[in-house]
Short mmCIF file of C-alpha atoms in Angstrom, two decimals:
data_model
loop_
_atom_site.label_atom_id
_atom_site.label_comp_id
_atom_site.label_asym_id
_atom_site.label_seq_id
_atom_site.Cartn_x
_atom_site.Cartn_y
_atom_site.Cartn_z
CA ALA A 1 162.25 97.75 140.95
CA GLY A 2 165.96 97.65 141.15
CA ARG A 3 165.75 94.64 143.56
CA HIS A 4 163.22 92.97 141.13
CA VAL A 5 165.90 93.34 138.42
CA ALA A 6 168.89 92.31 140.56
CA LYS A 7 166.84 89.04 141.49
CA LEU A 8 166.20 88.52 137.64
CA ALA A 9 169.89 88.82 137.09
CA THR A 10 170.65 85.76 139.24
CA LEU A 11 168.18 83.33 137.53
CA ALA A 12 168.72 80.87 134.86
CA THR A 13 167.84 82.02 131.50
CA GLU A 14 165.28 79.29 131.35
CA VAL A 15 163.40 80.37 134.45
CA VAL A 16 163.27 83.96 133.41
CA THR A 17 162.06 83.08 130.05
CA ALA A 18 159.57 80.37 131.25
CA ARG A 19 158.53 82.88 133.73
CA SER A 20 157.73 85.42 130.65
CA MET A 21 156.16 82.90 128.76
CA LEU A 22 153.76 82.21 131.65
CA LEU A 23 152.80 85.82 132.30
CA ASP A 24 152.01 86.00 128.35
CA GLY A 25 149.85 82.76 128.85
CA ASN A 26 151.96 80.45 126.62
CA LEU A 27 151.67 77.83 128.97
CA LEU A 28 152.71 74.74 126.53
CA GLU A 29 155.74 76.85 125.70
CA ALA A 30 156.78 77.62 129.23
CA GLU A 31 156.19 74.03 130.18
CA ALA A 32 158.23 72.68 127.35
CA LEU A 33 161.22 74.91 128.70
CA ILE A 34 160.93 74.52 132.42
CA ARG A 35 160.27 70.88 132.74
CA PRO A 36 163.46 69.63 131.53
CA TYR A 37 165.14 72.46 133.32
CA VAL A 38 163.80 71.43 136.73
CA LYS A 39 164.84 67.74 136.06
CA ARG A 40 168.38 68.86 135.34
CA VAL A 41 168.38 71.37 138.18
CA PRO A 42 166.01 70.08 140.87
CA ASP A 43 167.33 72.47 143.72
CA ASP A 44 166.29 75.75 141.84
CA ILE A 45 163.52 76.82 144.18
CA GLU A 46 162.63 79.67 141.65
CA GLY A 47 162.50 77.11 138.73
CA LEU A 48 160.38 74.54 140.70
CA ARG A 49 157.89 77.55 141.61
CA ILE A 50 157.57 78.73 138.10
CA PHE A 51 157.11 74.76 136.98
CA ALA A 52 154.33 74.89 139.73
CA LEU A 53 152.74 77.88 138.50
CA VAL A 54 152.61 76.42 134.89
CA ALA A 55 151.15 73.21 136.39
CA GLN A 56 148.34 75.31 138.24
CA ARG A 57 147.39 77.40 135.21
CA SER A 58 147.24 74.36 133.08
CA GLY A 59 144.83 72.83 135.65
CA PHE A 60 146.95 70.62 137.63
CA SER A 61 146.61 72.51 141.01
CA ARG A 62 146.99 69.17 142.86
CA ASP A 63 150.41 68.65 141.22
CA ALA A 64 151.26 72.19 141.59
CA ALA A 65 150.80 72.00 145.31
CA ILE A 66 152.95 69.22 145.69
CA VAL A 67 155.85 71.04 144.01
CA LEU A 68 155.18 74.09 145.98
CA GLU A 69 155.31 71.94 149.26
CA GLU A 70 158.72 71.09 148.16
CA VAL A 71 159.57 74.69 147.57
CA MET A 72 158.50 75.25 151.01
CA ALA A 73 160.44 72.47 152.39
CA LYS A 74 163.66 73.76 150.69
CA ASP A 75 162.96 77.45 151.78
CA PRO A 76 160.35 78.05 154.46
CA THR A 77 160.68 81.77 154.14
CA TYR A 78 159.66 82.10 150.56
CA HIS A 79 156.57 84.03 151.07
CA ALA A 80 155.72 84.46 147.09
CA ALA A 81 155.96 80.73 146.85
CA ARG A 82 153.77 79.89 150.13
CA GLN A 83 151.19 82.40 148.79
CA ASP A 84 151.19 80.29 145.63
CA LEU A 85 150.84 77.14 147.50
CA VAL A 86 147.65 78.93 149.27
CA ALA A 87 146.29 79.43 145.99
CA ALA A 88 146.96 75.72 144.77
CA LEU A 89 145.41 74.44 148.15
CA LEU A 90 142.29 76.54 147.44
CA MET A 91 142.08 75.41 144.01
CA THR A 92 141.72 71.79 145.25
CA ARG A 93 139.32 72.53 148.07
CA GLN A 94 142.06 71.92 150.90
CA HIS A 95 140.68 74.71 152.99
CA VAL A 96 142.23 73.56 156.28
CA ARG A 97 145.70 73.07 154.94
CA ALA A 98 145.30 76.50 152.90
CA ARG A 99 144.39 78.20 156.17
CA GLU A 100 147.45 76.63 158.13
CA GLN A 101 149.81 77.98 155.32
CA LEU A 102 148.07 81.36 155.43
CA ALA A 103 148.67 81.44 158.95
CA ILE A 104 152.20 81.27 158.67
CA LEU A 105 152.05 84.25 156.05
CA MET A 106 150.07 86.23 158.30
CA ARG A 107 152.67 85.87 161.09
CA ALA A 108 155.49 86.80 158.82
CA GLN A 109 153.54 89.52 157.02
CA PRO A 110 151.02 90.70 159.31
CA ASP A 111 150.19 94.02 157.29
CA GLU A 112 149.48 92.24 154.02
CA PRO A 113 145.94 92.74 153.16
CA MET A 114 145.64 90.19 150.76
CA HIS A 115 146.26 87.56 153.47
CA ARG A 116 143.43 88.83 155.61
CA ARG A 117 141.19 88.93 152.05
CA THR A 118 142.30 85.43 151.37
CA LEU A 119 141.20 84.38 154.93
CA ALA A 120 138.02 86.08 154.72
CA SER A 121 137.30 83.80 151.41
CA ILE A 122 138.39 80.70 153.27
CA LEU A 123 136.00 81.78 156.20
CA VAL A 124 133.16 82.07 153.90
CA SER A 125 133.93 78.51 152.11
CA GLN A 126 133.93 77.04 155.43
CA GLY A 127 130.58 78.33 156.61
CA SER A 128 131.97 81.03 159.11
CA THR A 129 130.22 84.00 157.31
CA THR A 130 129.76 85.93 160.15
CA GLU A 131 133.38 86.07 160.99
CA ALA A 132 134.25 86.71 157.27
CA ILE A 133 131.64 89.63 157.16
CA ALA A 134 133.52 91.36 159.98
CA LEU A 135 136.79 90.72 158.28
CA TYR A 136 135.76 92.29 154.95
CA ARG A 137 134.07 95.38 156.97
CA GLU A 138 137.64 96.09 158.45
CA LEU A 139 139.17 95.65 155.05
CA LEU A 140 136.62 98.03 153.39
CA ARG A 141 137.55 100.60 156.16
CA GLU A 142 140.96 100.58 155.09
CA HIS A 143 140.26 100.23 151.52
CA PRO A 144 136.80 101.72 150.85
CA ASP A 145 137.47 102.08 147.04
CA ASP A 146 138.11 98.35 146.26
CA ALA A 147 135.60 97.28 143.92
CA ASP A 148 136.53 93.65 144.46
CA LEU A 149 136.23 93.73 148.28
CA HIS A 150 132.82 95.39 147.81
CA MET A 151 131.79 92.18 145.78
CA TYR A 152 133.25 89.58 147.99
CA PHE A 153 131.64 91.55 150.81
CA GLY A 154 128.26 91.33 149.13
CA HIS A 155 128.45 87.59 148.33
CA ALA A 156 129.54 86.98 152.13
CA LEU A 157 126.23 89.08 152.98
CA LYS A 158 124.17 87.18 150.65
CA THR A 159 125.52 83.86 151.89
CA GLN A 160 124.53 84.94 155.36
CA GLY A 161 120.93 85.92 153.96
CA LEU A 162 121.28 89.49 154.11
CA ARG A 163 120.48 90.31 150.63
CA VAL A 164 119.12 93.78 151.49
CA GLU A 165 122.59 94.74 153.20
CA ALA A 166 124.36 93.41 150.23
CA GLY A 167 122.59 95.61 147.51
CA PRO A 168 124.32 98.89 148.20
CA GLY A 169 127.73 97.35 147.89
CA TYR A 170 126.62 95.66 144.44
CA ARG A 171 125.15 99.21 143.33
CA LEU A 172 128.57 100.97 144.15
CA LEU A 173 130.20 98.36 141.79
CA GLY A 174 127.93 99.53 139.06
CA ARG A 175 129.12 103.03 139.43
CA GLY A 176 132.86 101.77 139.27
CA GLY A 177 133.13 101.90 143.03
#
């Protein structure tokens, strides 16, 4: 928590306020504040990231991806921005590019389970459901109480035509895990 507070203290007021507005769902207000800021300070990577997130949540994922690629060019080690880029690429159905960016994240943060979860989702969307199912099984061994994982696993099983095997996972969801 202390590291987070220290980082916030280094950010421009417009960035912190726009981020807060974004988190509160006030997209128009956040955009009205952050757009002129990034025009004035185009090298502020956190300002650009917040601008991209506002764009993505406003339905402009392709534009968000372009801005996030600019952020990655300025700071290739900014993992949170790369994660946002993966999400924007997935929203625009650019699965191959998303998987390339995800591979970079997985090399940098090999123990992050969210990266493997995202990979499994991409694998399903690319038709590699057998590989995705194996990855979901591995994740479920590590996180057996994760209801979302059970749901995604069930969807992958159904996609593979394994409806009977999918049933128990869905029933677990109905009981709250």
